[in-house]
Amino acid sequence: MTPFNPEVALENLFFSRKKIAMEAHYLHKSHSHHIKNVVKEIKQIGFTLDVWTSPNTIAFLGIMAHAITNSWDLIDVVIEMPQVHSSHTGYNFSKVLFEFLNSYNLTNFLVSITANNTSYNSTLAARVEQILDSEEAEDNSPVGETPGKS
């Protein structure tokens, strides 16, 4: 076999499934690190959500971030695509979303959520508001006190 570009070594053209999995892992790690650095500078982020089910019935929640940087660059990026192990409800999606938001330390920068399924939008929005309110109450409570209890 002769490559089109003679500067490309043939051994770089063949990948085993382990090599592809390893490369995908490194790519994800690099992408996550880059995204975390980019969002450090952004104070308001909107998110869109979409559920996708693969042909072998594995469900994923696509999380896309939308923001404008200090230099007025528009950011629209698929920021995470976690697997959804539970039923497709707004309550369950809110748990998956908050696991992601906490892992990136983004709960304080959330300004909007747009989802495409009216059946779970209201529940998702209500649950997100409930979680944010409880986190805010915990953050503002004096040390040693439980929010809502005197």
mmCIF file of C-alpha atoms in Angstrom:
data_model
loop_
_atom_site.group_PDB
_atom_site.id
_atom_site.type_symbol
_atom_site.label_atom_id
_atom_site.label_comp_id
_atom_site.label_asym_id
_atom_site.label_seq_id
_atom_site.Cartn_x
_atom_site.Cartn_y
_atom_site.Cartn_z
ATOM 1 C CA MET A 1 0.000 0.000 0.000
ATOM 2 C CA THR A 2 1.304 3.454 -0.913
ATOM 3 C CA PRO A 3 -0.031 6.514 0.907
ATOM 4 C CA PHE A 4 -1.009 9.615 -1.086
ATOM 5 C CA ASN A 5 1.334 11.675 1.049
ATOM 6 C CA PRO A 6 4.786 10.020 1.120
ATOM 7 C CA GLU A 7 5.627 11.868 4.352
ATOM 8 C CA VAL A 8 2.988 9.870 6.224
ATOM 9 C CA ALA A 9 4.353 6.684 7.744
ATOM 10 C CA LEU A 10 2.248 3.620 6.960
ATOM 11 C CA GLU A 11 2.264 2.492 10.589
ATOM 12 C CA ASN A 12 0.348 5.691 11.453
ATOM 13 C CA LEU A 13 -2.503 4.706 9.138
ATOM 14 C CA PHE A 14 -3.554 1.516 10.904
ATOM 15 C CA PHE A 15 -5.306 1.554 14.258
ATOM 16 C CA SER A 16 -6.444 -1.249 16.481
ATOM 17 C CA ARG A 17 -9.674 -0.928 18.443
ATOM 18 C CA LYS A 18 -7.566 -0.360 21.579
ATOM 19 C CA LYS A 19 -5.636 2.430 19.872
ATOM 20 C CA ILE A 20 -8.859 4.091 18.709
ATOM 21 C CA ALA A 21 -10.373 3.821 22.205
ATOM 22 C CA MET A 22 -7.210 5.288 23.720
ATOM 23 C CA GLU A 23 -7.163 8.146 21.195
ATOM 24 C CA ALA A 24 -10.852 8.869 21.862
ATOM 25 C CA HIS A 25 -10.129 8.962 25.607
ATOM 26 C CA TYR A 26 -7.212 11.376 25.144
ATOM 27 C CA LEU A 27 -9.247 13.536 22.775
ATOM 28 C CA HIS A 28 -12.099 13.729 25.305
ATOM 29 C CA LYS A 29 -9.682 14.579 28.111
ATOM 30 C CA SER A 30 -8.030 17.297 26.021
ATOM 31 C CA HIS A 31 -11.405 18.698 24.931
ATOM 32 C CA SER A 32 -12.684 18.761 28.534
ATOM 33 C CA HIS A 33 -9.545 20.530 29.748
ATOM 34 C CA HIS A 34 -9.799 23.109 26.951
ATOM 35 C CA ILE A 35 -13.508 23.740 27.618
ATOM 36 C CA LYS A 36 -12.881 24.193 31.359
ATOM 37 C CA ASN A 37 -10.238 26.820 30.564
ATOM 38 C CA VAL A 38 -12.510 28.644 28.117
ATOM 39 C CA VAL A 39 -15.526 28.778 30.446
ATOM 40 C CA LYS A 40 -13.434 30.152 33.336
ATOM 41 C CA GLU A 41 -13.626 33.558 31.651
ATOM 42 C CA ILE A 42 -17.377 33.462 30.956
ATOM 43 C CA LYS A 43 -19.923 34.662 33.504
ATOM 44 C CA GLN A 44 -23.178 33.644 31.785
ATOM 45 C CA ILE A 45 -23.801 30.436 29.883
ATOM 46 C CA GLY A 46 -26.952 29.162 28.243
ATOM 47 C CA PHE A 47 -27.445 25.450 27.649
ATOM 48 C CA THR A 48 -29.477 23.453 25.179
ATOM 49 C CA LEU A 49 -30.316 19.822 25.837
ATOM 50 C CA ASP A 50 -31.336 17.030 23.529
ATOM 51 C CA VAL A 51 -31.825 13.351 24.209
ATOM 52 C CA TRP A 52 -30.521 10.925 21.637
ATOM 53 C CA THR A 53 -30.939 7.153 21.642
ATOM 54 C CA SER A 54 -28.509 5.020 19.671
ATOM 55 C CA PRO A 55 -29.685 2.152 17.441
ATOM 56 C CA ASN A 56 -28.794 -0.275 20.250
ATOM 57 C CA THR A 57 -31.052 1.710 22.648
ATOM 58 C CA ILE A 58 -28.378 3.483 24.698
ATOM 59 C CA ALA A 59 -29.623 6.956 25.628
ATOM 60 C CA PHE A 60 -27.432 10.062 25.807
ATOM 61 C CA LEU A 61 -28.157 13.608 26.918
ATOM 62 C CA GLY A 62 -26.446 16.062 24.595
ATOM 63 C CA ILE A 63 -25.482 19.223 26.491
ATOM 64 C CA MET A 64 -24.520 22.209 24.377
ATOM 65 C CA ALA A 65 -23.148 25.459 25.822
ATOM 66 C CA HIS A 66 -23.781 28.899 24.334
ATOM 67 C CA ALA A 67 -21.970 32.038 25.457
ATOM 68 C CA ILE A 68 -20.146 35.164 24.388
ATOM 69 C CA THR A 69 -16.565 35.700 25.532
ATOM 70 C CA ASN A 70 -15.133 38.992 26.799
ATOM 71 C CA SER A 71 -13.690 39.533 23.315
ATOM 72 C CA TRP A 72 -17.173 39.034 21.797
ATOM 73 C CA ASP A 73 -16.484 35.618 20.317
ATOM 74 C CA LEU A 74 -19.561 33.411 20.099
ATOM 75 C CA ILE A 75 -19.208 29.968 21.645
ATOM 76 C CA ASP A 76 -21.558 27.151 20.621
ATOM 77 C CA VAL A 77 -20.080 23.817 21.618
ATOM 78 C CA VAL A 78 -21.212 20.321 22.517
ATOM 79 C CA ILE A 79 -19.739 20.347 25.974
ATOM 80 C CA GLU A 80 -20.829 16.938 27.259
ATOM 81 C CA MET A 81 -22.810 13.891 26.176
ATOM 82 C CA PRO A 82 -23.353 11.685 29.229
ATOM 83 C CA GLN A 83 -25.161 8.391 29.049
ATOM 84 C CA VAL A 84 -28.622 8.417 30.632
ATOM 85 C CA HIS A 85 -29.176 5.262 32.652
ATOM 86 C CA SER A 86 -32.683 6.047 33.885
ATOM 87 C CA SER A 87 -36.037 6.846 32.293
ATOM 88 C CA HIS A 88 -36.514 9.972 30.172
ATOM 89 C CA THR A 89 -38.028 12.356 32.718
ATOM 90 C CA GLY A 90 -37.294 15.968 33.567
ATOM 91 C CA TYR A 91 -36.350 14.914 37.084
ATOM 92 C CA ASN A 92 -33.745 12.409 35.859
ATOM 93 C CA PHE A 93 -32.364 14.810 33.250
ATOM 94 C CA SER A 94 -31.967 17.478 35.940
ATOM 95 C CA LYS A 95 -29.789 15.058 37.944
ATOM 96 C CA VAL A 96 -27.604 14.333 34.910
ATOM 97 C CA LEU A 97 -27.368 18.050 34.099
ATOM 98 C CA PHE A 98 -26.353 18.970 37.652
ATOM 99 C CA GLU A 99 -23.709 16.253 37.810
ATOM 100 C CA PHE A 100 -22.224 17.866 34.719
ATOM 101 C CA LEU A 101 -22.602 21.455 35.996
ATOM 102 C CA ASN A 102 -20.935 20.539 39.277
ATOM 103 C CA SER A 103 -18.063 18.738 37.550
ATOM 104 C CA TYR A 104 -17.291 21.920 35.568
ATOM 105 C CA ASN A 105 -18.176 24.283 38.473
ATOM 106 C CA LEU A 106 -20.794 26.007 36.315
ATOM 107 C CA THR A 107 -23.880 26.171 38.552
ATOM 108 C CA ASN A 108 -23.372 29.891 39.241
ATOM 109 C CA PHE A 109 -23.091 30.746 35.527
ATOM 110 C CA LEU A 110 -26.299 29.092 34.294
ATOM 111 C CA VAL A 111 -28.657 31.650 32.706
ATOM 112 C CA SER A 112 -30.914 29.493 30.538
ATOM 113 C CA ILE A 113 -31.815 25.947 29.616
ATOM 114 C CA THR A 114 -33.579 25.076 26.389
ATOM 115 C CA ALA A 115 -34.794 21.538 25.804
ATOM 116 C CA ASN A 116 -36.758 20.221 22.850
ATOM 117 C CA ASN A 117 -39.283 18.003 24.581
ATOM 118 C CA THR A 118 -42.322 19.734 26.053
ATOM 119 C CA SER A 119 -43.213 16.708 28.165
ATOM 120 C CA TYR A 120 -40.198 17.172 30.437
ATOM 121 C CA ASN A 121 -39.348 20.897 30.045
ATOM 122 C CA SER A 122 -41.519 22.085 32.957
ATOM 123 C CA THR A 123 -40.312 19.379 35.315
ATOM 124 C CA LEU A 124 -36.690 19.945 34.333
ATOM 125 C CA ALA A 125 -36.973 23.724 34.839
ATOM 126 C CA ALA A 126 -38.743 23.353 38.186
ATOM 127 C CA ARG A 127 -36.200 20.829 39.444
ATOM 128 C CA VAL A 128 -33.244 22.981 38.325
ATOM 129 C CA GLU A 129 -34.759 25.986 40.108
ATOM 130 C CA GLN A 130 -35.324 23.886 43.233
ATOM 131 C CA ILE A 131 -31.727 22.635 43.265
ATOM 132 C CA LEU A 132 -30.314 26.125 42.660
ATOM 133 C CA ASP A 133 -32.471 27.581 45.448
ATOM 134 C CA SER A 134 -31.351 24.874 47.885
ATOM 135 C CA GLU A 135 -27.677 25.381 46.958
ATOM 136 C CA GLU A 136 -28.044 29.145 47.409
ATOM 137 C CA ALA A 137 -29.668 28.609 50.807
ATOM 138 C CA GLU A 138 -26.812 26.300 51.836
ATOM 139 C CA ASP A 139 -24.199 28.818 50.647
ATOM 140 C CA ASN A 140 -25.825 31.671 52.592
ATOM 141 C CA SER A 141 -26.542 29.818 55.833
ATOM 142 C CA PRO A 142 -24.320 30.471 58.857
ATOM 143 C CA VAL A 143 -21.857 27.713 59.700
ATOM 144 C CA GLY A 144 -23.494 24.931 61.677
ATOM 145 C CA GLU A 145 -27.071 25.845 60.731
ATOM 146 C CA THR A 146 -29.317 23.975 58.353
ATOM 147 C CA PRO A 147 -31.227 26.146 55.855
ATOM 148 C CA GLY A 148 -34.907 26.517 56.715
ATOM 149 C CA LYS A 149 -34.424 25.505 60.350
ATOM 150 C CA SER A 150 -33.982 27.904 63.239
#
